[in-house]
Every structure is written in structure tokens, then in C-alpha cells.
Amino acid sequence: MKKLKLLLLLLIVPTIYGQPIVINELYNSGGNDEWLELLVVQDSLDLRNWDIRDFSSSGSAQQPLVFSNNSLWNNLKKGTLIIVARPENAFSEDFDPSDYLLIIKSSNAIYFSGNVFLIAGSSEAVQIRNTSQTHIFGVSWGSANLNSLPQPKVHLTGTSSSNTSAYFKEDSLPEILVASNWAMNGTPTMGAGNTPNNIAWIQSLRAKPEGSGIVYLDPLVASGSEVLNLKFMYKRDTQYNIDALKIIFPVGFTWSHNPAQIVTENFTSTIIIASDTISFNNVNFLTDSISITFQDVTTPTFTGNYKFKFQSGIGSIIDDVSPPPILTV
């Protein structure tokens, strides 16, 4: 019966299928310490310069809260939960996307600009818009905001009580448009999924061992023709038994291609070098965070942003870790 329902929904509301990001939960506080939970559904999503816009209790559109151009918002992995919180919240921010959770306050000028949302209990509408200010998805309730948002959206009946959440209970995009698949005035579950079905959906979005984890590069900026040590710092996703890594240098870098000038920390492996591709096979992690340093690397002469490929996976099935490490020369 559920499969039939999903098929009918897909035929009736095709505009929602494939939405890259949705609202998964909205917390309405008795004060001003409110937050939204967004769920990334499309891999390698770029949210730079997208925005969140809410409407007043009378149905008037407010000025949006805009995602900055910071690289944190680029190449987000599907299954990532983003908590956008008002500044009044006492909990700490979390800027590390490797665990699929980001918690950032709307007053943080590094990551946001514009108007801070304020959720109204009697009637509310909140939408996500892309860089062209095109509506992507929204949630609303109350008669004053019945027609505030275009499709795709869900409009909930009733009003929102203080210190409760409105949240999605199910496990697919088509179901998110149906009001009965949402809970009003529920217990908040920030950053953890809302029901067993919702949690399973989020976990299924994350189920991709190849390309999992996150990588950092040090340094990030260098002069042309500079000789330096390049250090890649990789943190694995502990739900996967990663045993293969690969680094591919972009054109323009020179180094000895000698394994003796590759320093590894916190893991063991078999190293194979083929031109500017370095494979680490039979990887055994001693800790979740490791590093790989290439000594005496000469940077390109010409100015540019040089993107390295850092890949992870199991056996011969590997893919790019995103966002990719970039050195600016």
C-alpha cells in the first residue's frame, strides 16, 4: 500500500521529486531561541548565496537570511543536517561537516547575512530559495499564510505551541508534501532525526562509503615556484570500513615521486606511485584522523587555484572526497 501511495504522489506532484534540500524540522520557542533543521538530499550541494525567507503572522514576506559565499556551504554531502539557529540559543556552534551535522547561528557573519527569522505560533511560512531567489521548498501553517508559498510546500493545520517542533515523520521526498506525514507541537529532536522512519531515511542518504570522510590541506596559500611540505589531513566517517585512499596531484606541481618523502601518520598502508597518482592500499587506521605529508613539493609558477583529488573507498571502488583540497598560488 505504501508503494502505491508513493507512486501516486510521484505522478501527482513531480515538482518535489529531486529537491536538493528540504526543511525537516522547525522549533518554535517560548522566547526567541528558535531554530530550523534543513536536510541535504542532493550530494555535493552548493548553498552559497541561497536564502531562507520567512513570513510574518499576517502573511507578509520578510527580508531573507542569506547563506554567505563561504566554502563551508559548497559541496555539502547528502544526509547532512544543518541547524540554523537564532543567536539567543545557548548551545555551541558546530562547523565540522564530517559527521553530517552543522550548527550555525544566524548572527554569524562568516556564514550568514540579512534578516533573522522569528517563528510565529499562530501562522507562519518559511521557504528555501536558490541563488536566483527561486522557491525550492517551504513549510507553512495558519490561515494567514495559506497561500504565501508556491509549490512544492506542505501546509499544516492548526497552530504551533511554544517550545514545540513541527517536523517531518516519514522517509521520502514525495511524502513530505502531505500534511498528515508531519507532526505539529511535537518534542524537538534537533540534529537527530524525528522518528524511526525519518532517522532511517537520513541514514540511507549517508550510506556511501566511497568518497566518505572529509579532508583538509595545509597550507592553503603559497607563492609560485615555492618549495614546501604539503600536508593532507583526513578524517574518516566511522560508519564505513575504509581501506583505500588515493591522492592525485594537479598539473604543475613537481616532487621527487620517492616514497621516502611521503610521511604518513596514524595509519599503515601499501603505497603505490604512478606519476602524480599516489595510491594507499590495505589501509589500517590507528585513529580516525590521519595525515599524509609530501615533502619538498615545488608549486606551479603561475597564479591559480589548484584542486587536488583526494579519494576514499573500499578496495578498488573509490570516489572523490568533497569538498576537494585546493591550494591557491
Short mmCIF file of C-alpha atoms in Angstrom, two decimals, residues 34-328:
data_model
loop_
_atom_site.label_atom_id
_atom_site.label_comp_id
_atom_site.label_asym_id
_atom_site.label_seq_id
_atom_site.Cartn_x
_atom_site.Cartn_y
_atom_site.Cartn_z
CA GLU A 34 14.32 29.23 17.75
CA TRP A 35 15.93 27.12 15.03
CA LEU A 36 15.36 25.38 11.73
CA GLU A 37 16.68 21.97 10.70
CA LEU A 38 17.47 21.57 7.00
CA LEU A 39 18.22 18.21 5.37
CA VAL A 40 20.52 17.99 2.33
CA VAL A 41 19.10 15.46 -0.15
CA GLN A 42 21.42 16.02 -3.14
CA ASP A 43 25.11 15.15 -2.97
CA SER A 44 27.73 17.91 -3.47
CA LEU A 45 25.10 20.62 -2.93
CA ASP A 46 26.31 24.23 -3.22
CA LEU A 47 24.24 26.52 -0.93
CA ARG A 48 26.35 29.63 -1.39
CA ASN A 49 24.10 32.68 -1.79
CA TRP A 50 20.88 30.71 -1.28
CA ASP A 51 18.49 32.10 1.32
CA ILE A 52 15.86 31.31 3.93
CA ARG A 53 12.83 33.61 3.96
CA ASP A 54 10.02 33.63 6.49
CA PHE A 55 6.68 35.40 6.58
CA SER A 56 5.00 37.29 9.39
CA SER A 57 1.94 36.02 11.26
CA SER A 58 -0.15 38.21 8.95
CA GLY A 59 1.38 36.72 5.79
CA SER A 60 3.90 39.43 4.87
CA ALA A 61 7.20 38.34 3.34
CA GLN A 62 10.26 39.33 5.40
CA GLN A 63 13.76 40.10 4.20
CA PRO A 64 15.72 36.83 3.79
CA LEU A 65 18.60 35.30 5.72
CA VAL A 66 21.30 34.67 3.10
CA PHE A 67 23.94 31.94 3.08
CA SER A 68 27.36 33.51 2.56
CA ASN A 69 29.91 32.69 -0.12
CA ASN A 70 32.00 30.75 2.42
CA SER A 71 33.38 27.43 1.17
CA LEU A 72 31.66 25.59 4.04
CA TRP A 73 28.40 25.85 2.07
CA ASN A 74 29.94 24.31 -1.05
CA ASN A 75 29.94 20.56 -1.80
CA LEU A 76 27.67 19.53 1.08
CA LYS A 77 27.12 15.79 1.37
CA LYS A 78 23.61 14.37 1.16
CA GLY A 79 22.30 13.36 4.56
CA THR A 80 23.81 16.47 6.18
CA LEU A 81 21.59 18.16 8.76
CA ILE A 82 22.02 21.93 9.03
CA ILE A 83 20.74 23.63 12.17
CA VAL A 84 20.21 27.35 11.52
CA ALA A 85 19.70 28.86 14.96
CA ARG A 86 18.82 32.30 16.25
CA PRO A 87 21.65 33.95 18.25
CA GLU A 88 19.73 33.66 21.53
CA ASN A 89 20.40 29.91 21.67
CA ALA A 90 22.88 28.83 24.35
CA PHE A 91 24.18 25.72 22.58
CA SER A 92 27.55 25.75 20.79
CA GLU A 93 28.05 26.03 17.05
CA ASP A 94 29.46 23.12 15.03
CA PHE A 95 31.39 23.89 11.84
CA ASP A 96 32.69 20.36 11.11
CA PRO A 97 30.62 18.70 8.34
CA SER A 98 32.39 15.33 8.59
CA ASP A 99 29.73 14.00 11.00
CA TYR A 100 26.90 15.21 8.73
CA LEU A 101 25.85 17.89 11.23
CA LEU A 102 26.33 21.66 11.12
CA ILE A 103 25.02 24.01 13.83
CA ILE A 104 25.42 27.68 12.95
CA LYS A 105 23.77 30.76 14.43
CA SER A 106 22.09 33.21 12.11
CA SER A 107 24.11 36.08 13.59
CA ASN A 108 27.42 34.51 12.49
CA ALA A 109 28.53 36.96 9.78
CA ILE A 110 31.04 34.47 8.35
CA TYR A 111 28.22 32.20 7.23
CA PHE A 112 25.07 34.36 7.04
CA SER A 113 23.85 37.87 6.31
CA GLY A 114 20.45 39.51 6.28
CA ASN A 115 17.33 39.17 8.38
CA VAL A 116 17.00 36.73 11.27
CA PHE A 117 13.79 34.67 11.16
CA LEU A 118 11.24 34.72 14.00
CA ILE A 119 8.71 31.90 14.08
CA ALA A 120 5.09 32.83 14.84
CA GLY A 121 2.81 30.30 16.53
CA SER A 122 -0.48 31.49 15.06
CA SER A 123 0.60 31.48 11.42
CA GLU A 124 3.98 31.02 9.74
CA ALA A 125 5.62 30.30 6.41
CA VAL A 126 9.30 29.51 5.82
CA GLN A 127 10.89 28.82 2.46
CA ILE A 128 14.27 27.92 0.98
CA ARG A 129 15.28 29.77 -2.21
CA ASN A 130 18.24 29.30 -4.55
CA THR A 131 20.66 31.91 -5.90
CA SER A 132 18.01 33.14 -8.36
CA GLN A 133 15.54 33.53 -5.46
CA THR A 134 13.53 30.68 -6.94
CA HIS A 135 11.39 28.82 -4.41
CA ILE A 136 12.74 25.33 -3.61
CA PHE A 137 10.62 24.09 -0.70
CA GLY A 138 8.60 25.51 2.17
CA VAL A 139 6.52 24.80 5.26
CA SER A 140 3.55 26.88 6.44
CA TRP A 141 0.63 26.83 8.86
CA GLY A 142 -2.28 29.07 9.80
CA SER A 143 -4.86 30.76 7.56
CA ALA A 144 -2.85 33.99 7.09
CA ASN A 145 -0.08 32.03 5.33
CA LEU A 146 -2.26 29.52 3.46
CA ASN A 147 -1.24 30.97 0.09
CA SER A 148 2.09 32.61 0.97
CA LEU A 149 4.24 29.91 -0.65
CA PRO A 150 4.13 28.30 -4.10
CA GLN A 151 4.52 24.57 -4.62
CA PRO A 152 6.36 22.48 -3.61
CA LYS A 153 5.33 23.01 0.01
CA VAL A 154 3.40 21.49 2.88
CA HIS A 155 0.71 23.49 4.68
CA LEU A 156 -0.08 22.25 8.17
CA THR A 157 -3.37 22.65 10.01
CA GLY A 158 -3.63 24.15 13.47
CA THR A 159 -1.21 26.43 15.27
CA SER A 160 2.22 25.95 16.81
CA SER A 161 2.56 25.92 20.60
CA SER A 162 5.59 27.42 22.31
CA ASN A 163 8.57 25.13 22.97
CA THR A 164 7.47 22.52 20.43
CA SER A 165 8.52 21.46 16.94
CA ALA A 166 6.78 20.91 13.64
CA TYR A 167 8.62 18.03 11.98
CA PHE A 168 8.53 15.55 9.09
CA LYS A 169 7.84 11.99 10.22
CA GLU A 170 8.48 9.95 7.07
CA ASP A 171 11.25 8.82 4.72
CA SER A 172 10.87 10.14 1.18
CA LEU A 173 10.51 13.35 -0.79
CA PRO A 174 7.02 12.66 -2.19
CA GLU A 175 5.64 12.09 1.31
CA ILE A 176 6.97 15.43 2.55
CA LEU A 177 4.13 17.29 0.78
CA VAL A 178 1.40 15.55 2.75
CA ALA A 179 0.34 17.28 5.98
CA SER A 180 -0.54 14.00 7.69
CA ASN A 181 3.13 12.99 7.41
CA TRP A 182 4.07 15.88 9.68
CA ALA A 183 3.74 16.34 13.43
CA MET A 184 2.65 19.64 14.94
CA ASN A 185 3.55 20.53 18.53
CA GLY A 186 5.94 17.62 18.88
CA THR A 187 9.02 17.10 21.05
CA PRO A 188 12.16 18.73 19.50
CA THR A 189 14.84 16.36 18.19
CA MET A 190 17.50 18.77 16.96
CA GLY A 191 20.12 17.17 14.71
CA ALA A 192 18.96 13.60 15.34
CA GLY A 193 16.06 12.79 13.02
CA ASN A 194 12.46 12.87 14.15
CA THR A 195 11.02 9.31 14.06
CA PRO A 196 12.40 5.83 13.28
CA ASN A 197 11.31 6.28 9.64
CA ASN A 198 12.86 9.74 9.41
CA ILE A 199 16.11 8.58 11.03
CA ALA A 200 16.32 5.62 8.63
CA TRP A 201 15.86 7.97 5.66
CA ILE A 202 18.66 10.24 6.82
CA GLN A 203 20.95 7.26 7.36
CA SER A 204 20.15 5.91 3.89
CA LEU A 205 21.15 9.24 2.35
CA ARG A 206 24.53 8.91 4.06
CA ALA A 207 25.13 5.31 3.02
CA LYS A 208 28.02 5.83 0.64
CA PRO A 209 31.44 4.52 1.69
CA GLU A 210 33.23 5.69 -1.45
CA GLY A 211 34.12 9.37 -1.13
CA SER A 212 33.21 9.41 2.55
CA GLY A 213 35.04 11.44 5.17
CA ILE A 214 36.49 14.92 4.92
CA VAL A 215 39.93 16.25 4.01
CA TYR A 216 41.87 19.42 4.83
CA LEU A 217 45.06 20.80 3.25
CA ASP A 218 47.89 22.72 4.88
CA PRO A 219 48.97 25.22 3.66
CA LEU A 220 46.06 26.68 1.69
CA VAL A 221 48.09 29.50 0.08
CA ALA A 222 51.62 29.50 -1.36
CA SER A 223 53.87 31.52 -3.66
CA GLY A 224 54.71 30.47 -7.21
CA SER A 225 57.67 28.07 -7.53
CA GLU A 226 57.81 27.73 -3.74
CA VAL A 227 59.26 24.57 -2.19
CA LEU A 228 57.14 23.38 0.72
CA ASN A 229 55.62 20.40 2.53
CA LEU A 230 52.01 19.63 1.58
CA LYS A 231 50.01 18.03 4.40
CA PHE A 232 46.66 16.33 3.78
CA MET A 233 44.61 15.73 6.94
CA TYR A 234 41.79 13.21 6.51
CA LYS A 235 39.05 12.32 9.00
CA ARG A 236 37.17 9.15 8.14
CA ASP A 237 33.45 8.52 8.55
CA THR A 238 33.43 5.81 11.22
CA GLN A 239 30.34 4.05 9.85
CA TYR A 240 32.45 2.73 6.93
CA ASN A 241 35.45 0.40 6.91
CA ILE A 242 37.54 2.46 4.51
CA ASP A 243 40.69 0.63 3.39
CA ALA A 244 41.79 2.57 0.28
CA LEU A 245 42.90 6.17 -0.27
CA LYS A 246 44.24 7.93 -3.35
CA ILE A 247 45.70 11.40 -3.99
CA ILE A 248 46.01 12.84 -7.50
CA PHE A 249 48.16 15.94 -7.98
CA PRO A 250 47.02 18.59 -10.48
CA VAL A 251 49.32 19.55 -13.35
CA GLY A 252 52.10 21.98 -12.46
CA PHE A 253 53.50 20.52 -9.23
CA THR A 254 56.88 18.83 -9.11
CA TRP A 255 58.22 16.48 -6.44
CA SER A 256 60.57 13.52 -6.21
CA HIS A 257 57.97 10.71 -6.52
CA ASN A 258 60.05 8.95 -3.87
CA PRO A 259 58.03 7.08 -1.20
CA ALA A 260 60.68 8.12 1.34
CA GLN A 261 59.36 11.69 1.03
CA ILE A 262 55.80 10.69 1.92
CA VAL A 263 55.24 10.83 5.68
CA THR A 264 52.11 9.09 6.98
CA GLU A 265 50.67 9.42 10.48
CA ASN A 266 48.14 7.29 12.37
CA PHE A 267 47.70 4.62 9.70
CA THR A 268 49.57 1.92 7.82
CA SER A 269 49.25 1.05 4.14
CA THR A 270 50.91 -0.12 0.96
CA ILE A 271 51.95 2.88 -1.18
CA ILE A 272 51.93 2.74 -4.98
CA ILE A 273 53.10 5.74 -7.03
CA ALA A 274 52.13 6.09 -10.69
CA SER A 275 53.20 9.51 -11.97
CA ASP A 276 51.17 12.06 -9.98
CA THR A 277 48.71 9.47 -8.63
CA ILE A 278 49.54 8.04 -5.21
CA SER A 279 47.51 5.06 -4.01
CA PHE A 280 47.36 3.87 -0.40
CA ASN A 281 46.08 0.29 -0.35
CA ASN A 282 45.31 -2.04 2.57
CA VAL A 283 44.85 1.00 4.80
CA ASN A 284 44.67 0.25 8.53
CA PHE A 285 43.50 3.24 10.59
CA LEU A 286 45.13 3.59 14.01
CA THR A 287 42.95 6.64 14.78
CA ASP A 288 40.01 8.23 12.97
CA SER A 289 42.11 11.25 11.93
CA ILE A 290 45.23 10.69 9.84
CA SER A 291 47.70 12.80 7.86
CA ILE A 292 49.80 12.40 4.71
CA THR A 293 52.68 14.83 4.10
CA PHE A 294 54.56 15.20 0.82
CA GLN A 295 57.98 16.74 1.44
CA ASP A 296 59.79 19.22 -0.83
CA VAL A 297 56.98 19.86 -3.29
CA THR A 298 57.51 22.72 -5.75
CA THR A 299 54.37 24.70 -6.53
CA PRO A 300 53.39 25.83 -10.06
CA THR A 301 54.85 29.06 -11.39
CA PHE A 302 51.51 30.50 -12.47
CA THR A 303 48.80 32.01 -10.31
CA GLY A 304 45.69 29.88 -9.85
CA ASN A 305 43.53 27.69 -7.64
CA TYR A 306 44.92 24.16 -7.91
CA LYS A 307 42.47 21.40 -7.00
CA PHE A 308 43.74 18.05 -5.71
CA LYS A 309 41.71 14.86 -5.91
CA PHE A 310 41.61 13.05 -2.58
CA GLN A 311 39.67 9.79 -2.83
CA SER A 312 38.47 7.20 -0.34
CA GLY A 313 36.68 3.88 -0.58
CA ILE A 314 36.80 0.14 -0.15
CA GLY A 315 39.07 -1.98 -2.35
CA SER A 316 39.01 -0.71 -5.92
CA ILE A 317 35.73 1.21 -5.51
CA ILE A 318 36.66 4.75 -4.55
CA ASP A 319 35.41 8.28 -5.22
CA ASP A 320 36.32 11.91 -4.57
CA VAL A 321 36.06 13.26 -1.03
CA SER A 322 34.31 16.62 -1.10
CA PRO A 323 34.96 19.44 -0.82
CA PRO A 324 38.28 18.86 -2.59
CA PRO A 325 41.51 20.33 -1.15
CA ILE A 326 42.60 23.43 -3.07
CA LEU A 327 45.93 25.27 -2.96
CA THR A 328 45.89 28.90 -4.05
#
